[in-house]
Short mmCIF file of C-alpha atoms and ligand atoms in Angstrom, two decimals:
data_model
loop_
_atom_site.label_atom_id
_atom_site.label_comp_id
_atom_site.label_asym_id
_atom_site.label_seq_id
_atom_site.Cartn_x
_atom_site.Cartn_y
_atom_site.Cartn_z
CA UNK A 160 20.61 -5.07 -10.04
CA UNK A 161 18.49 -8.02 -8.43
CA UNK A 162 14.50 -7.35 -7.09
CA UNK A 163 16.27 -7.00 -3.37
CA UNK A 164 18.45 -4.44 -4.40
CA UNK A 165 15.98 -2.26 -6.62
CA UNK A 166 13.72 -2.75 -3.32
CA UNK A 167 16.31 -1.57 -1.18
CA UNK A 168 17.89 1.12 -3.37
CA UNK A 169 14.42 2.93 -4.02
CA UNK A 170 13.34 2.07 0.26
CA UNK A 171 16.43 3.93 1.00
CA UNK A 172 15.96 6.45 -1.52
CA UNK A 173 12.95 7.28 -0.07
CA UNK A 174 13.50 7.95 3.11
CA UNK A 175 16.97 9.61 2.80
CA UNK A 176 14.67 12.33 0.21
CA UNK A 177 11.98 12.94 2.71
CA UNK A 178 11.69 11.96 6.02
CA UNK A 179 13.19 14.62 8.92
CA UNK A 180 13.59 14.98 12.32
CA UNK A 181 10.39 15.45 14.19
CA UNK A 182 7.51 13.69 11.54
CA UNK A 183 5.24 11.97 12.10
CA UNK A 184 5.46 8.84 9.47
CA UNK A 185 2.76 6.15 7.69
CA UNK A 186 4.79 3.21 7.32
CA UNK A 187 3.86 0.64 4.49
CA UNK A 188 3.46 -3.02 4.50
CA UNK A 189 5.45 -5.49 1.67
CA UNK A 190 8.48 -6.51 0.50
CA UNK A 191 9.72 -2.92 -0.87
CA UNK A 192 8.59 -1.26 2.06
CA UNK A 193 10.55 -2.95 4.44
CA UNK A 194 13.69 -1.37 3.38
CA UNK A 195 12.23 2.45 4.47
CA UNK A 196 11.53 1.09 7.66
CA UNK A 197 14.90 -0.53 7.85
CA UNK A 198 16.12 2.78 6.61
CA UNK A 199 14.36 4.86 9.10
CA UNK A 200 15.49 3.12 12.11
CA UNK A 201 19.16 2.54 11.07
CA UNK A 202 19.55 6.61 10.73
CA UNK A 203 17.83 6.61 14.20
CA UNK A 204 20.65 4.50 16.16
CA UNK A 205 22.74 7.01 13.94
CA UNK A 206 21.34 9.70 15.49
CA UNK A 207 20.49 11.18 11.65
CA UNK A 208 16.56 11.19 12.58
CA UNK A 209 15.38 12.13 16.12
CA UNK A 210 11.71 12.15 17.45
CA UNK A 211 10.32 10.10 14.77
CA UNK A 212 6.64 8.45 15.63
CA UNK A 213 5.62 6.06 13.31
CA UNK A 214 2.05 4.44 12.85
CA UNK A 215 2.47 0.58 11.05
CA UNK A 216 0.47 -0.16 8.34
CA UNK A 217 0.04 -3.56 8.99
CA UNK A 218 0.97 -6.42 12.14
CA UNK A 219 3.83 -7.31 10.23
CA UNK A 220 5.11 -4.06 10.02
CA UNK A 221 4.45 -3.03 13.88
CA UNK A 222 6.66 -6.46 14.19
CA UNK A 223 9.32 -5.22 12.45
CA UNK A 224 9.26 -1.31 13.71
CA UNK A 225 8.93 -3.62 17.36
CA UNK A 226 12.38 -5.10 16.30
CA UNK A 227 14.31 -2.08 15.09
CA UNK A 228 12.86 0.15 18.32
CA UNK A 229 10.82 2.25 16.28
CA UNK A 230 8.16 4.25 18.67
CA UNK A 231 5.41 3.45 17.59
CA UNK A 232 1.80 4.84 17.59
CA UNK A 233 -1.99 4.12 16.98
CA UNK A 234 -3.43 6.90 14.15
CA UNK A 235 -6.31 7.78 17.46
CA UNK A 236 -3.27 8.35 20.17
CA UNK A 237 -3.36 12.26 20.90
CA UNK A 238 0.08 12.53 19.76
CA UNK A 239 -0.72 11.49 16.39
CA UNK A 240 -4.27 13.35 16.12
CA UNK A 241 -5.35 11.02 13.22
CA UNK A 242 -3.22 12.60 10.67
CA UNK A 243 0.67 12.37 9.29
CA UNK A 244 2.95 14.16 7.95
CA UNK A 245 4.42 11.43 5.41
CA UNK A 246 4.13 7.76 4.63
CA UNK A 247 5.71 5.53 2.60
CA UNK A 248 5.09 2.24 1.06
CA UNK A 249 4.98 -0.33 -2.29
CA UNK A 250 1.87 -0.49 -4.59
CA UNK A 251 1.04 -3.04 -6.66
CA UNK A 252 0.34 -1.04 -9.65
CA UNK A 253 0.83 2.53 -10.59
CA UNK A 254 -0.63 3.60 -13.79
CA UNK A 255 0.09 6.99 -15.71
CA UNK A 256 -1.92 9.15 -13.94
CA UNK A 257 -0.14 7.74 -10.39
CA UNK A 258 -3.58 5.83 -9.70
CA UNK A 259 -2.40 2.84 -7.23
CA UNK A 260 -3.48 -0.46 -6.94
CA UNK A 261 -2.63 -1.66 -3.25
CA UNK A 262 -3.40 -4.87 -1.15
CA UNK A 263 -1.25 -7.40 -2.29
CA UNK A 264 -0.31 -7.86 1.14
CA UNK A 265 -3.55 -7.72 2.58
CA UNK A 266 -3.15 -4.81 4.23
CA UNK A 267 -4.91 -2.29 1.84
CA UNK A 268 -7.66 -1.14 4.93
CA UNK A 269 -5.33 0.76 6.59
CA UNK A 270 -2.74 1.53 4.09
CA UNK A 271 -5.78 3.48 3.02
CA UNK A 272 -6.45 4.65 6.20
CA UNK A 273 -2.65 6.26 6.85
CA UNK A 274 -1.89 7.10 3.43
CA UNK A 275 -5.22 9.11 2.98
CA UNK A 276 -4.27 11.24 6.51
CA UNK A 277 -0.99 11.87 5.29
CA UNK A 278 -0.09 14.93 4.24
CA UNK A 279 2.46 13.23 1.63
CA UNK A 280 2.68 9.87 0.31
CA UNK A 281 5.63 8.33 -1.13
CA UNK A 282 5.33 5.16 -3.22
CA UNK A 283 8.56 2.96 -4.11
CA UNK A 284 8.00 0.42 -6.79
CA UNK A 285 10.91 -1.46 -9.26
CA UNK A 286 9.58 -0.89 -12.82
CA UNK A 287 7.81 -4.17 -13.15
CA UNK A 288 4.82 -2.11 -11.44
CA UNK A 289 4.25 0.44 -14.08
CA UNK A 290 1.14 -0.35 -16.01
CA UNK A 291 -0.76 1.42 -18.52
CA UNK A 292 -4.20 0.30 -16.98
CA UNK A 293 -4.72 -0.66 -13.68
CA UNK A 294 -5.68 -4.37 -12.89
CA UNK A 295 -3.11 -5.23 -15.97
CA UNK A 296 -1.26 -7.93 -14.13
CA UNK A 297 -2.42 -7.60 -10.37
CA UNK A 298 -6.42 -7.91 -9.31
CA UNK A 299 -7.73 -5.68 -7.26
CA UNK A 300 -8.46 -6.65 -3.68
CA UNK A 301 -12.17 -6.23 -2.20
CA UNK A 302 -11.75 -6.58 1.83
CA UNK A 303 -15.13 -7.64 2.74
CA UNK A 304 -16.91 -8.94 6.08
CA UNK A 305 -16.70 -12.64 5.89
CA UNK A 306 -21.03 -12.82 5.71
CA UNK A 307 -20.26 -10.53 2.92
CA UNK A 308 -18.45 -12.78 0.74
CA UNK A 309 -21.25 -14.37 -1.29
CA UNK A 310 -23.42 -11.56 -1.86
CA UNK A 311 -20.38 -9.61 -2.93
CA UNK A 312 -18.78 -12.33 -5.40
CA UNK A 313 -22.17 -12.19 -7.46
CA UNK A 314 -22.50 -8.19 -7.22
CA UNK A 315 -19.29 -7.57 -7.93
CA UNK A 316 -19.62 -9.16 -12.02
CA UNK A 317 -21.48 -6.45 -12.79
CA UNK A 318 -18.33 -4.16 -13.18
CA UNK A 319 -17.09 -6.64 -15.57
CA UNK A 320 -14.99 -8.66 -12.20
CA UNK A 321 -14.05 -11.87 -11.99
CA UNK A 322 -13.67 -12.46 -8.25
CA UNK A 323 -11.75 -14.99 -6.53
CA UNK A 324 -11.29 -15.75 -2.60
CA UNK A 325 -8.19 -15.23 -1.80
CA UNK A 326 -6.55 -18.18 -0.37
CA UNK A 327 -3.72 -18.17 2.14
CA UNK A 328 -0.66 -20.69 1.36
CA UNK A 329 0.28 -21.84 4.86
CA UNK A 330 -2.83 -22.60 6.14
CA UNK A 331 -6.43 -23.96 5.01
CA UNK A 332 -9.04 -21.56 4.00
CA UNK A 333 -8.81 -17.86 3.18
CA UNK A 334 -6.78 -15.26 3.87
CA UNK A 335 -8.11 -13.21 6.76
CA UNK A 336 -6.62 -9.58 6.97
CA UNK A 337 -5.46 -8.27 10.52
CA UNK A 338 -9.18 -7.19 11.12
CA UNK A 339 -10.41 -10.52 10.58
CA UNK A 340 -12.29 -9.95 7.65
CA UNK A 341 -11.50 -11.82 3.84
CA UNK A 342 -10.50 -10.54 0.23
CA UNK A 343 -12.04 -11.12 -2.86
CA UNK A 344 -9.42 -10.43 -5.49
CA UNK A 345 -11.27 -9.05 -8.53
CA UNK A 346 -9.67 -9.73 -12.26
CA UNK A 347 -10.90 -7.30 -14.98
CA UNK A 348 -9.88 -8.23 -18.90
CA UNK A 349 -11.24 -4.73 -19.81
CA UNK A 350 -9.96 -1.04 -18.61
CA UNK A 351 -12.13 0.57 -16.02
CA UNK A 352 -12.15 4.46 -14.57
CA UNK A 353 -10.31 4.31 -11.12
CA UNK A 354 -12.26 6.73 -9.60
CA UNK A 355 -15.50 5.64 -10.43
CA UNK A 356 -14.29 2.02 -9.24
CA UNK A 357 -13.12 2.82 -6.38
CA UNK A 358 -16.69 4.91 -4.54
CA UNK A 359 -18.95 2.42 -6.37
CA UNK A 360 -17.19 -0.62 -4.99
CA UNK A 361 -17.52 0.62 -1.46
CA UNK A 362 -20.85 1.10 -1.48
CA UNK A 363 -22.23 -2.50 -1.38
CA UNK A 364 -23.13 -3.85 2.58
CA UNK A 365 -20.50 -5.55 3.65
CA UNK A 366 -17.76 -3.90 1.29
CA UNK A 367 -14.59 -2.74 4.16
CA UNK A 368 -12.32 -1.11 2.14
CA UNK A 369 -10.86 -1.43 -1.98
CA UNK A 370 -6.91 -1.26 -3.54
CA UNK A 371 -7.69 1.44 -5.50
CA UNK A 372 -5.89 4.57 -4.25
CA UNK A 373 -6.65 7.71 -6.88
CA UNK A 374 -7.34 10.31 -3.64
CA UNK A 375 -4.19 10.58 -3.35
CA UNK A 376 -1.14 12.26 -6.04
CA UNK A 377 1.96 10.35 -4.44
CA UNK A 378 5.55 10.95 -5.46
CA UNK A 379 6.58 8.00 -7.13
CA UNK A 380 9.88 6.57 -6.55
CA UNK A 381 10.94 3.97 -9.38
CA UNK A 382 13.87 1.50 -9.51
CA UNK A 383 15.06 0.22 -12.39
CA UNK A 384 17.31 -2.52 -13.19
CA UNK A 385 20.33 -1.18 -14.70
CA UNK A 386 20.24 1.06 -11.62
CA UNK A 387 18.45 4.27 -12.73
CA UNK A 388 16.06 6.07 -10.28
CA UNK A 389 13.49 7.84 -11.75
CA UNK A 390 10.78 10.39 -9.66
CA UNK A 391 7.34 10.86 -10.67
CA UNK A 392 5.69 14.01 -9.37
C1 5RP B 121 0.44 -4.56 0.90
C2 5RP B 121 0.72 -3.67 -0.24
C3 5RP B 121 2.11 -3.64 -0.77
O1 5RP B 121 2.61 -2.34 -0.64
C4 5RP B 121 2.11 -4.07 -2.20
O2 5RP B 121 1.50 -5.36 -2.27
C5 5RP B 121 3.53 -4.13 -2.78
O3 5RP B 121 4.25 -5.10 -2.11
P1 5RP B 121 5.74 -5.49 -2.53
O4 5RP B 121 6.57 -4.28 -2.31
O5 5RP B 121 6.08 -6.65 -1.63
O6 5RP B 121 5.68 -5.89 -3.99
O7 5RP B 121 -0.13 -2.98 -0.76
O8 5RP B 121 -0.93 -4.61 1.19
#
């Protein structure tokens, strides 16, 4: 099988395993989670899944859910009450105890946001995303208010980071995320404890949000190429 169809296979997977009628659903930002919400709304014009709400993870997801007539709701709306029953999206990195690394899209502020108030979180990844350490092939994003940026690139070396600005590719300048703010992406050489990394980096001024996601256990969906799926849980 090709990356699309892993994506696909383990997006579909996903939702056909746990999403029902009536939930209230996270829905992730990326190139893998695309297919759930594909997924979600196709068995909704089949009439498979009725009164489905769905809070986007990111403005390009709201775009698509806009497209597909998925209903569609802020996490503060009363009928969503700040918390979910499910979401599901792509990670970055998953390492053996099912810590994530997330952001890779830029969206990792309220990925967080969602995927902490869910009551279940679902990650689909091909295999390619199954590390033994996190930051093994992906850095981990630091959202951070832009007057942050300096004071955060220096602070940050102390963990044993190399930060870089992310850049965006089709414009000049950084990335800015959908709440305006920019990402330092931080490369480590050495292994460091998730946990730890992920309240210490959130405590500098200026620091929005981090990619590291070990609050939550997720079920993890993985796609392989010679078409096995295999659950984590
Ligand atoms: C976006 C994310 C994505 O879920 C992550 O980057 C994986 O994306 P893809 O499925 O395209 O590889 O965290 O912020």
């Amino acid at each position: 099988m090709d990356a699309t169809e892993i994506k696909q296979r383990v997006g579909y997977e996903a939702v056909d395993r746990t999403v029902r009628s009536g939930m209230k659903l996270g829905l992730g930002t990326g190139s893998t989670a695309v297919h759930a919400v594909r997924r979600v709304a196709e068995l909704m014009e089949r009439g498979t899944l009725t009164d489905i709400l769905a809070v986007p993870t990111s403005f390009g997801t709201r775009i698509e859910c806009q497209r597909l007539g998925i209903p569609l709701r802020d996490l503060n709306d009363p009928d969503i009450d700040g918390h979910l029953d499910l979401s599901i999206d792509g990670s970055d990195e998953v390492d053996p105890d099912r810590y994530l690394t997330k952001g890779g899209g830029g969206a990792l502020l309220i990925e967080k946001l969602v995927e902490y108030n869910s009551d279940r979180l679902v990650v689909i990844v091909d295999e390619s995303k199954m590390v033994s350490r996190l930051g093994e092939r992906y850095p981990i994003p630091l959202e951070v208010v832009p007057a942050a940026r300096r004071t955060l690139e220096k602070a940050v070396v102390r963990f044993g980071a190399r930060p870089e600005l992310r850049m965006a590719v089709k414009k000049s300048g950084p990335v800015y995320t959908d709440q305006g703010n920019v990402i330092l992406d931080l490369y480590f050489n050495e292994a460091f404890d998730p946990v730890e990394l992920e309240r210490e980096l959130n405590l500098f001024p200026g620091a929005v949000e981090n990619g590291i996601f070990t609050k939550v256990r997720p079920m993890v969906i993985i796609g392989h190429s010679d078409g096995r799926i295999e659950t984590l849980e």
